[in-house]
Amino acid sequence: MALPKGFRWGGALAANQVEGAWREGGRGPAVSDVATYKPKADPKEYALHHVNTVASITAALEDDDTVYYPKRRGIDFYHRYPEDLALFAEMGFTTLRVSIAWTRLYPTGEELEPNEEGVAYYLALFEEMQRVGIEPLVTLSHYDPPIALALKHNGWVERRTIELFERFSRTCFERFGHLVKMWLTFNEIDGMIRHPFTSGGIIEETVEGSALQASYTALHHQFVASASVTRMLKELWPEAQIGCMLTMLTTYPNTCHPDDVAATQAKERLLYLCTDVQAAGAYPTLALNALGRMGVEIPFVEGDVELLREHPVDFISFSYYMTMTESVNPDAERTPGNTVLGVKNPFLESSEWGWQIDPVGLRISLIDLYDRYNKPLFIVENGLGMRDELTDDGKVHDPYRIDYFRRHFEQMIQAVDEGVDLMGYVSWAPIDLISASSSQISKRYGFIYVDQDDLGNGSGDRLRKDSFFWYQKVIASNGTDLE
């Protein structure tokens, strides 16, 4: 079994988790800048770390603290990106997924012209990537809508946000399109239903009517925006490719009882809704009926159906960290993972944060997605968050991470051997960064250790872990040497 020649290898980052410099270069505040680190809160409890009211947001914006608002400091990628890119190039990366912070280009989201300091920053970043031989895969929106739009328009609930996002996207395409040929629209777009503030700037206390309706209204507006900017990209750069991005939460029936199977089927129907709309070009009838029974009405306006149908994405990308099971038994034990709760699978091990580790599930996910859509796939997030120990001589021995990746790569390669068209694999994350869910850095994902603790103490120095050299060998062999 072998991966095709030209298979893309690399890593994935998000601006809001790595850049820092939250008030530099004309950048405006984003929803990520009010995300708090709460040392005493259970890191498994996503909601405890993400309480967002008008009062809490206002107080956060009046506070310049970067200790308990860690995404404001990130890992200083804003200033240290040449050093980090050099390390990624040393590992052999051919691709790096990054995101563009909306508020670096449009600080409130409503400006008529972009902030030229922000444009210059990303131009320099992409030019340096080109210089070291790394192709950018760029996410337009990765959990950082402008906070001004959240406070003024409740983010993506307001249809006018589509127009503002189109303006931002056009600037990205026009100013960076000569350097960037692969794009993603929205990171884990299905997250709008699980964490509407993070994904869509929705402040629940200001929602009129049903919070669930508001989330699906915002999700629909992002679907329309995705199709619109897909059309825009093709007009400006016909050779470029653009994909959607899904949180792949493959779910198994907890038992073979028909009721558990039916419950699992219903859950996955809504999971696939996002790729059905963006990749296949339409809302499926059964999903629409299910939403209707939940009291949700999709706010179509004239032209939406045609736009979605005529401008699907070129490929499907997804994050994969875990699987879960589903059961109709109300007493079934549940475990957290990637902002969701699922019934615990007794056959799988779990990380400290409750995320169940399932390498075979990656192969199942790849086959299910390719079988369903017959479009190229791209794994754009996959990794293991663990507490690493830095030795006195500056080493990090992380055999658990190497084992995790080895087992997932074996299953990935097997899926390709079975016929899945896979464009590439980029890990989450190649360097330690601030966690999206709990705002910790001690939940470490990287092949590169960053000398910083959860309160921001440390030199910020970058150190190669054992997994750095292992991944370097994997890339050099195009996945044939996993020992």
mmCIF file of C-alpha atoms in Angstrom, residues 111-420:
data_model
loop_
_atom_site.group_PDB
_atom_site.id
_atom_site.type_symbol
_atom_site.label_atom_id
_atom_site.label_comp_id
_atom_site.label_asym_id
_atom_site.label_seq_id
_atom_site.Cartn_x
_atom_site.Cartn_y
_atom_site.Cartn_z
ATOM 1 C CA GLU A 111 -15.173 48.961 6.783
ATOM 2 C CA LEU A 112 -15.379 49.714 3.060
ATOM 3 C CA GLU A 113 -11.643 49.290 2.478
ATOM 4 C CA PRO A 114 -9.187 46.803 4.013
ATOM 5 C CA ASN A 115 -6.582 47.636 6.625
ATOM 6 C CA GLU A 116 -3.375 47.741 4.595
ATOM 7 C CA GLU A 117 -1.189 46.716 7.550
ATOM 8 C CA GLY A 118 -3.150 43.487 7.761
ATOM 9 C CA VAL A 119 -2.874 42.901 4.033
ATOM 10 C CA ALA A 120 0.890 43.467 4.205
ATOM 11 C CA TYR A 121 1.239 40.963 7.047
ATOM 12 C CA TYR A 122 -0.434 38.123 5.159
ATOM 13 C CA LEU A 123 1.394 38.970 1.959
ATOM 14 C CA ALA A 124 4.664 38.638 3.854
ATOM 15 C CA LEU A 125 3.514 35.346 5.408
ATOM 16 C CA PHE A 126 2.533 33.794 2.078
ATOM 17 C CA GLU A 127 5.682 35.056 0.360
ATOM 18 C CA GLU A 128 7.811 33.465 3.072
ATOM 19 C CA MET A 129 5.882 30.209 2.690
ATOM 20 C CA GLN A 130 6.585 30.310 -1.030
ATOM 21 C CA ARG A 131 10.251 30.983 -0.356
ATOM 22 C CA VAL A 132 10.630 27.898 1.867
ATOM 23 C CA GLY A 133 8.590 25.691 -0.461
ATOM 24 C CA ILE A 134 5.373 25.309 1.534
ATOM 25 C CA GLU A 135 2.025 25.660 -0.231
ATOM 26 C CA PRO A 136 -0.656 27.524 1.757
ATOM 27 C CA LEU A 137 -4.094 26.043 2.374
ATOM 28 C CA VAL A 138 -6.040 29.046 3.658
ATOM 29 C CA THR A 139 -9.219 29.073 5.750
ATOM 30 C CA LEU A 140 -11.249 32.244 5.334
ATOM 31 C CA SER A 141 -13.156 31.961 8.617
ATOM 32 C CA HIS A 142 -11.783 29.986 11.546
ATOM 33 C CA TYR A 143 -13.668 30.746 14.777
ATOM 34 C CA ASP A 144 -12.964 34.494 14.797
ATOM 35 C CA PRO A 145 -15.815 36.641 13.457
ATOM 36 C CA PRO A 146 -15.483 40.326 14.442
ATOM 37 C CA ILE A 147 -16.843 41.009 17.916
ATOM 38 C CA ALA A 148 -18.373 44.224 16.571
ATOM 39 C CA LEU A 149 -20.670 42.173 14.319
ATOM 40 C CA ALA A 150 -21.641 39.983 17.276
ATOM 41 C CA LEU A 151 -22.640 42.996 19.362
ATOM 42 C CA LYS A 152 -24.292 44.962 16.561
ATOM 43 C CA HIS A 153 -25.923 42.302 14.356
ATOM 44 C CA ASN A 154 -25.715 39.060 16.370
ATOM 45 C CA GLY A 155 -23.136 37.876 13.889
ATOM 46 C CA TRP A 156 -24.305 35.483 11.199
ATOM 47 C CA VAL A 157 -27.959 35.624 12.278
ATOM 48 C CA GLU A 158 -28.156 38.859 10.281
ATOM 49 C CA ARG A 159 -28.223 38.157 6.550
ATOM 50 C CA ARG A 160 -26.232 41.331 5.867
ATOM 51 C CA THR A 161 -23.170 39.524 7.235
ATOM 52 C CA ILE A 162 -23.047 37.596 3.949
ATOM 53 C CA GLU A 163 -22.285 40.821 2.097
ATOM 54 C CA LEU A 164 -19.577 41.770 4.609
ATOM 55 C CA PHE A 165 -17.968 38.344 4.333
ATOM 56 C CA GLU A 166 -18.049 38.597 0.539
ATOM 57 C CA ARG A 167 -16.132 41.880 0.775
ATOM 58 C CA PHE A 168 -13.538 40.303 3.073
ATOM 59 C CA SER A 169 -13.222 37.248 0.800
ATOM 60 C CA ARG A 170 -12.834 39.343 -2.337
ATOM 61 C CA THR A 171 -9.962 41.201 -0.686
ATOM 62 C CA CYS A 172 -8.329 37.872 0.208
ATOM 63 C CA PHE A 173 -8.735 36.507 -3.322
ATOM 64 C CA GLU A 174 -7.617 39.688 -5.067
ATOM 65 C CA ARG A 175 -4.653 40.443 -2.832
ATOM 66 C CA PHE A 176 -3.380 36.920 -2.111
ATOM 67 C CA GLY A 177 -4.724 34.828 -4.994
ATOM 68 C CA HIS A 178 -1.408 34.860 -6.864
ATOM 69 C CA LEU A 179 0.158 33.089 -3.866
ATOM 70 C CA VAL A 180 -2.746 30.949 -2.621
ATOM 71 C CA LYS A 181 -4.374 28.309 -4.818
ATOM 72 C CA MET A 182 -6.221 26.257 -2.168
ATOM 73 C CA TRP A 183 -8.924 27.730 0.049
ATOM 74 C CA LEU A 184 -11.442 26.611 2.666
ATOM 75 C CA THR A 185 -14.575 28.607 3.456
ATOM 76 C CA PHE A 186 -15.606 27.987 7.106
ATOM 77 C CA ASN A 187 -13.786 25.907 9.679
ATOM 78 C CA GLU A 188 -15.968 23.111 11.093
ATOM 79 C CA ILE A 189 -19.065 24.875 9.790
ATOM 80 C CA ASP A 190 -21.311 22.421 11.663
ATOM 81 C CA GLY A 191 -19.949 23.916 14.897
ATOM 82 C CA MET A 192 -22.543 26.667 14.497
ATOM 83 C CA ILE A 193 -25.047 24.330 16.139
ATOM 84 C CA ARG A 194 -22.737 23.353 19.033
ATOM 85 C CA HIS A 195 -21.035 26.672 19.778
ATOM 86 C CA PRO A 196 -22.843 29.473 17.936
ATOM 87 C CA PHE A 197 -20.858 32.302 19.534
ATOM 88 C CA THR A 198 -17.463 30.886 18.577
ATOM 89 C CA SER A 199 -18.559 29.977 15.049
ATOM 90 C CA GLY A 200 -21.008 32.719 14.284
ATOM 91 C CA GLY A 201 -20.826 35.513 16.858
ATOM 92 C CA ILE A 202 -24.299 34.696 18.197
ATOM 93 C CA ILE A 203 -24.926 36.050 21.710
ATOM 94 C CA GLU A 204 -27.688 33.808 22.976
ATOM 95 C CA GLU A 205 -29.262 36.292 25.420
ATOM 96 C CA THR A 206 -29.951 38.734 22.564
ATOM 97 C CA VAL A 207 -31.583 36.174 20.285
ATOM 98 C CA GLU A 208 -35.233 36.790 19.549
ATOM 99 C CA GLY A 209 -37.106 33.516 19.720
ATOM 100 C CA SER A 210 -35.517 30.088 19.526
ATOM 101 C CA ALA A 211 -31.738 29.795 19.960
ATOM 102 C CA LEU A 212 -31.827 26.680 17.767
ATOM 103 C CA GLN A 213 -33.611 28.606 15.019
ATOM 104 C CA ALA A 214 -30.997 31.370 15.272
ATOM 105 C CA SER A 215 -28.189 28.829 14.854
ATOM 106 C CA TYR A 216 -29.715 27.272 11.754
ATOM 107 C CA THR A 217 -30.474 30.702 10.316
ATOM 108 C CA ALA A 218 -26.810 31.620 10.766
ATOM 109 C CA LEU A 219 -25.714 28.283 9.322
ATOM 110 C CA HIS A 220 -27.841 28.852 6.231
ATOM 111 C CA HIS A 221 -26.294 32.287 5.782
ATOM 112 C CA GLN A 222 -22.853 30.671 5.883
ATOM 113 C CA PHE A 223 -23.948 28.101 3.287
ATOM 114 C CA VAL A 224 -25.051 30.941 1.002
ATOM 115 C CA ALA A 225 -21.802 32.813 1.665
ATOM 116 C CA SER A 226 -19.794 29.666 0.890
ATOM 117 C CA ALA A 227 -21.480 29.268 -2.488
ATOM 118 C CA SER A 228 -21.138 32.962 -3.245
ATOM 119 C CA VAL A 229 -17.407 33.122 -2.544
ATOM 120 C CA THR A 230 -16.880 29.850 -4.408
ATOM 121 C CA ARG A 231 -18.377 31.519 -7.463
ATOM 122 C CA MET A 232 -16.243 34.608 -6.814
ATOM 123 C CA LEU A 233 -13.000 32.640 -6.584
ATOM 124 C CA LYS A 234 -13.688 30.804 -9.832
ATOM 125 C CA GLU A 235 -14.307 34.110 -11.610
ATOM 126 C CA LEU A 236 -11.057 35.603 -10.303
ATOM 127 C CA TRP A 237 -8.793 32.529 -10.298
ATOM 128 C CA PRO A 238 -10.329 29.706 -12.377
ATOM 129 C CA GLU A 239 -7.461 27.333 -11.585
ATOM 130 C CA ALA A 240 -7.830 27.685 -7.809
ATOM 131 C CA GLN A 241 -9.590 25.086 -5.638
ATOM 132 C CA ILE A 242 -11.939 25.668 -2.742
ATOM 133 C CA GLY A 243 -13.324 23.224 -0.198
ATOM 134 C CA CYS A 244 -15.732 23.007 2.707
ATOM 135 C CA MET A 245 -14.688 21.811 6.154
ATOM 136 C CA LEU A 246 -16.627 19.457 8.435
ATOM 137 C CA THR A 247 -16.139 18.159 11.960
ATOM 138 C CA MET A 248 -16.177 14.457 11.186
ATOM 139 C CA LEU A 249 -17.998 12.881 14.116
ATOM 140 C CA THR A 250 -18.587 9.363 12.867
ATOM 141 C CA THR A 251 -21.087 7.719 15.193
ATOM 142 C CA TYR A 252 -21.691 4.027 15.816
ATOM 143 C CA PRO A 253 -24.819 2.465 17.333
ATOM 144 C CA ASN A 254 -23.999 1.702 20.956
ATOM 145 C CA THR A 255 -25.703 -1.661 20.566
ATOM 146 C CA CYS A 256 -27.240 -3.582 17.692
ATOM 147 C CA HIS A 257 -30.717 -2.813 19.057
ATOM 148 C CA PRO A 258 -32.715 -1.365 16.138
ATOM 149 C CA ASP A 259 -33.619 1.723 18.203
ATOM 150 C CA ASP A 260 -29.930 2.540 18.711
ATOM 151 C CA VAL A 261 -29.308 2.046 14.984
ATOM 152 C CA ALA A 262 -32.204 4.368 14.103
ATOM 153 C CA ALA A 263 -31.006 7.021 16.574
ATOM 154 C CA THR A 264 -27.516 6.860 15.059
ATOM 155 C CA GLN A 265 -28.918 7.195 11.559
ATOM 156 C CA ALA A 266 -30.870 10.301 12.571
ATOM 157 C CA LYS A 267 -27.819 11.863 14.192
ATOM 158 C CA GLU A 268 -25.597 11.318 11.168
ATOM 159 C CA ARG A 269 -28.259 12.739 8.856
ATOM 160 C CA LEU A 270 -27.769 16.132 10.488
ATOM 161 C CA LEU A 271 -23.979 15.686 10.571
ATOM 162 C CA TYR A 272 -23.916 15.222 6.794
ATOM 163 C CA LEU A 273 -26.287 18.138 6.230
ATOM 164 C CA CYS A 274 -23.355 20.546 5.922
ATOM 165 C CA THR A 275 -21.563 18.552 3.239
ATOM 166 C CA ASP A 276 -24.832 17.732 1.490
ATOM 167 C CA VAL A 277 -25.480 21.447 1.027
ATOM 168 C CA GLN A 278 -21.927 22.592 0.228
ATOM 169 C CA ALA A 279 -20.674 19.596 -1.773
ATOM 170 C CA ALA A 280 -23.877 18.216 -3.293
ATOM 171 C CA GLY A 281 -25.621 21.578 -3.632
ATOM 172 C CA ALA A 282 -28.937 21.104 -1.811
ATOM 173 C CA TYR A 283 -30.635 20.449 1.502
ATOM 174 C CA PRO A 284 -31.756 16.795 1.605
ATOM 175 C CA THR A 285 -35.488 16.286 1.999
ATOM 176 C CA LEU A 286 -35.188 14.062 5.076
ATOM 177 C CA ALA A 287 -32.942 16.571 6.849
ATOM 178 C CA LEU A 288 -35.342 19.417 6.082
ATOM 179 C CA ASN A 289 -38.228 17.330 7.421
ATOM 180 C CA ALA A 290 -36.281 16.516 10.587
ATOM 181 C CA LEU A 291 -35.498 20.193 11.162
ATOM 182 C CA GLY A 292 -39.130 21.082 10.575
ATOM 183 C CA ARG A 293 -40.178 18.661 13.307
ATOM 184 C CA MET A 294 -37.696 20.474 15.586
ATOM 185 C CA GLY A 295 -39.408 23.769 14.814
ATOM 186 C CA VAL A 296 -36.632 25.048 12.546
ATOM 187 C CA GLU A 297 -37.417 26.872 9.306
ATOM 188 C CA ILE A 298 -34.607 27.534 6.817
ATOM 189 C CA PRO A 299 -34.761 31.222 5.744
ATOM 190 C CA PHE A 300 -34.500 30.801 1.976
ATOM 191 C CA VAL A 301 -34.757 33.912 -0.152
ATOM 192 C CA GLU A 302 -35.063 34.093 -3.918
ATOM 193 C CA GLY A 303 -31.906 32.810 -5.597
ATOM 194 C CA ASP A 304 -30.550 30.771 -2.656
ATOM 195 C CA VAL A 305 -31.526 27.377 -4.064
ATOM 196 C CA GLU A 306 -29.959 28.099 -7.445
ATOM 197 C CA LEU A 307 -26.787 29.558 -5.903
ATOM 198 C CA LEU A 308 -26.244 26.502 -3.707
ATOM 199 C CA ARG A 309 -26.915 24.119 -6.582
ATOM 200 C CA GLU A 310 -24.673 25.875 -9.103
ATOM 201 C CA HIS A 311 -21.628 26.556 -6.940
ATOM 202 C CA PRO A 312 -20.633 23.520 -4.847
ATOM 203 C CA VAL A 313 -17.109 23.222 -3.487
ATOM 204 C CA ASP A 314 -14.343 21.355 -5.295
ATOM 205 C CA PHE A 315 -13.345 19.109 -2.414
ATOM 206 C CA ILE A 316 -14.335 18.112 1.112
ATOM 207 C CA SER A 317 -11.990 18.644 4.029
ATOM 208 C CA PHE A 318 -12.586 17.591 7.592
ATOM 209 C CA SER A 319 -11.208 17.336 11.087
ATOM 210 C CA TYR A 320 -10.991 13.908 12.666
ATOM 211 C CA TYR A 321 -10.165 13.312 16.320
ATOM 212 C CA MET A 322 -12.624 10.765 17.630
ATOM 213 C CA THR A 323 -15.773 8.755 17.115
ATOM 214 C CA MET A 324 -18.695 8.322 19.443
ATOM 215 C CA THR A 325 -21.697 6.062 19.841
ATOM 216 C CA GLU A 326 -25.399 6.762 20.151
ATOM 217 C CA SER A 327 -28.016 5.114 22.319
ATOM 218 C CA VAL A 328 -31.633 5.652 23.243
ATOM 219 C CA ASN A 329 -30.759 4.576 26.785
ATOM 220 C CA PRO A 330 -30.948 7.768 28.890
ATOM 221 C CA ASP A 331 -28.574 6.265 31.465
ATOM 222 C CA ALA A 332 -25.800 5.460 28.990
ATOM 223 C CA GLU A 333 -22.450 6.879 30.083
ATOM 224 C CA ARG A 334 -21.412 9.882 28.003
ATOM 225 C CA THR A 335 -17.971 11.305 27.371
ATOM 226 C CA PRO A 336 -16.904 14.709 26.007
ATOM 227 C CA GLY A 337 -14.801 15.354 22.943
ATOM 228 C CA ASN A 338 -14.350 18.223 20.482
ATOM 229 C CA THR A 339 -17.206 20.278 21.994
ATOM 230 C CA VAL A 340 -19.722 17.424 21.887
ATOM 231 C CA LEU A 341 -21.017 14.720 24.198
ATOM 232 C CA GLY A 342 -21.380 11.178 22.936
ATOM 233 C CA VAL A 343 -22.082 7.812 24.499
ATOM 234 C CA LYS A 344 -18.791 6.277 25.606
ATOM 235 C CA ASN A 345 -17.421 3.414 23.536
ATOM 236 C CA PRO A 346 -16.132 0.686 25.901
ATOM 237 C CA PHE A 347 -13.736 -0.629 23.254
ATOM 238 C CA LEU A 348 -11.724 2.607 22.945
ATOM 239 C CA GLU A 349 -9.200 4.407 25.114
ATOM 240 C CA SER A 350 -9.628 8.076 25.997
ATOM 241 C CA SER A 351 -7.338 11.060 26.443
ATOM 242 C CA GLU A 352 -7.294 13.112 29.639
ATOM 243 C CA TRP A 353 -9.866 15.395 28.005
ATOM 244 C CA GLY A 354 -12.228 12.495 27.313
ATOM 245 C CA TRP A 355 -11.607 12.296 23.565
ATOM 246 C CA GLN A 356 -11.829 8.640 22.506
ATOM 247 C CA ILE A 357 -9.027 7.449 20.240
ATOM 248 C CA ASP A 358 -10.186 5.452 17.225
ATOM 249 C CA PRO A 359 -7.717 5.027 14.317
ATOM 250 C CA VAL A 360 -10.005 2.602 12.474
ATOM 251 C CA GLY A 361 -12.701 5.263 12.631
ATOM 252 C CA LEU A 362 -10.573 7.436 10.363
ATOM 253 C CA ARG A 363 -10.672 4.782 7.636
ATOM 254 C CA ILE A 364 -14.418 4.356 8.146
ATOM 255 C CA SER A 365 -14.893 8.130 7.895
ATOM 256 C CA LEU A 366 -12.840 8.428 4.711
ATOM 257 C CA ILE A 367 -14.731 5.596 3.047
ATOM 258 C CA ASP A 368 -18.148 6.917 4.132
ATOM 259 C CA LEU A 369 -17.414 10.436 2.866
ATOM 260 C CA TYR A 370 -15.947 9.325 -0.444
ATOM 261 C CA ASP A 371 -18.684 6.768 -1.005
ATOM 262 C CA ARG A 372 -21.335 9.414 -0.349
ATOM 263 C CA TYR A 373 -19.938 12.315 -2.406
ATOM 264 C CA ASN A 374 -17.294 10.924 -4.784
ATOM 265 C CA LYS A 375 -15.287 14.136 -4.365
ATOM 266 C CA PRO A 376 -11.626 14.496 -3.371
ATOM 267 C CA LEU A 377 -11.071 14.528 0.396
ATOM 268 C CA PHE A 378 -8.481 16.318 2.526
ATOM 269 C CA ILE A 379 -7.737 15.560 6.191
ATOM 270 C CA VAL A 380 -7.059 19.053 7.537
ATOM 271 C CA GLU A 381 -7.058 18.350 11.295
ATOM 272 C CA ASN A 382 -6.054 15.264 13.249
ATOM 273 C CA GLY A 383 -3.920 15.031 16.357
ATOM 274 C CA LEU A 384 -3.525 14.232 20.028
ATOM 275 C CA GLY A 385 -3.626 16.745 22.863
ATOM 276 C CA MET A 386 -1.451 15.596 25.784
ATOM 277 C CA ARG A 387 0.553 17.018 28.667
ATOM 278 C CA ASP A 388 4.185 16.827 27.566
ATOM 279 C CA GLU A 389 7.148 16.845 29.948
ATOM 280 C CA LEU A 390 10.186 18.942 29.105
ATOM 281 C CA THR A 391 13.363 17.276 30.365
ATOM 282 C CA ASP A 392 16.270 19.158 31.935
ATOM 283 C CA ASP A 393 18.241 18.903 28.701
ATOM 284 C CA GLY A 394 15.429 20.439 26.641
ATOM 285 C CA LYS A 395 13.934 17.256 25.191
ATOM 286 C CA VAL A 396 10.355 16.034 24.895
ATOM 287 C CA HIS A 397 9.937 12.288 24.601
ATOM 288 C CA ASP A 398 6.416 11.689 23.247
ATOM 289 C CA PRO A 399 6.095 8.058 22.124
ATOM 290 C CA TYR A 400 2.329 8.277 22.756
ATOM 291 C CA ARG A 401 2.023 10.899 19.999
ATOM 292 C CA ILE A 402 4.108 8.863 17.568
ATOM 293 C CA ASP A 403 1.961 5.811 18.299
ATOM 294 C CA TYR A 404 -1.227 7.840 17.763
ATOM 295 C CA PHE A 405 -0.132 9.123 14.372
ATOM 296 C CA ARG A 406 1.312 5.787 13.244
ATOM 297 C CA ARG A 407 -1.976 4.013 13.864
ATOM 298 C CA HIS A 408 -3.987 6.727 12.103
ATOM 299 C CA PHE A 409 -1.629 6.803 9.117
ATOM 300 C CA GLU A 410 -1.917 3.044 8.710
ATOM 301 C CA GLN A 411 -5.697 3.348 8.464
ATOM 302 C CA MET A 412 -5.488 6.395 6.174
ATOM 303 C CA ILE A 413 -3.193 4.561 3.772
ATOM 304 C CA GLN A 414 -5.500 1.550 3.793
ATOM 305 C CA ALA A 415 -8.454 3.772 2.824
ATOM 306 C CA VAL A 416 -6.447 5.204 -0.082
ATOM 307 C CA ASP A 417 -5.538 1.664 -1.117
ATOM 308 C CA GLU A 418 -9.247 0.844 -1.196
ATOM 309 C CA GLY A 419 -9.789 3.689 -3.646
ATOM 310 C CA VAL A 420 -10.417 6.878 -1.645
#
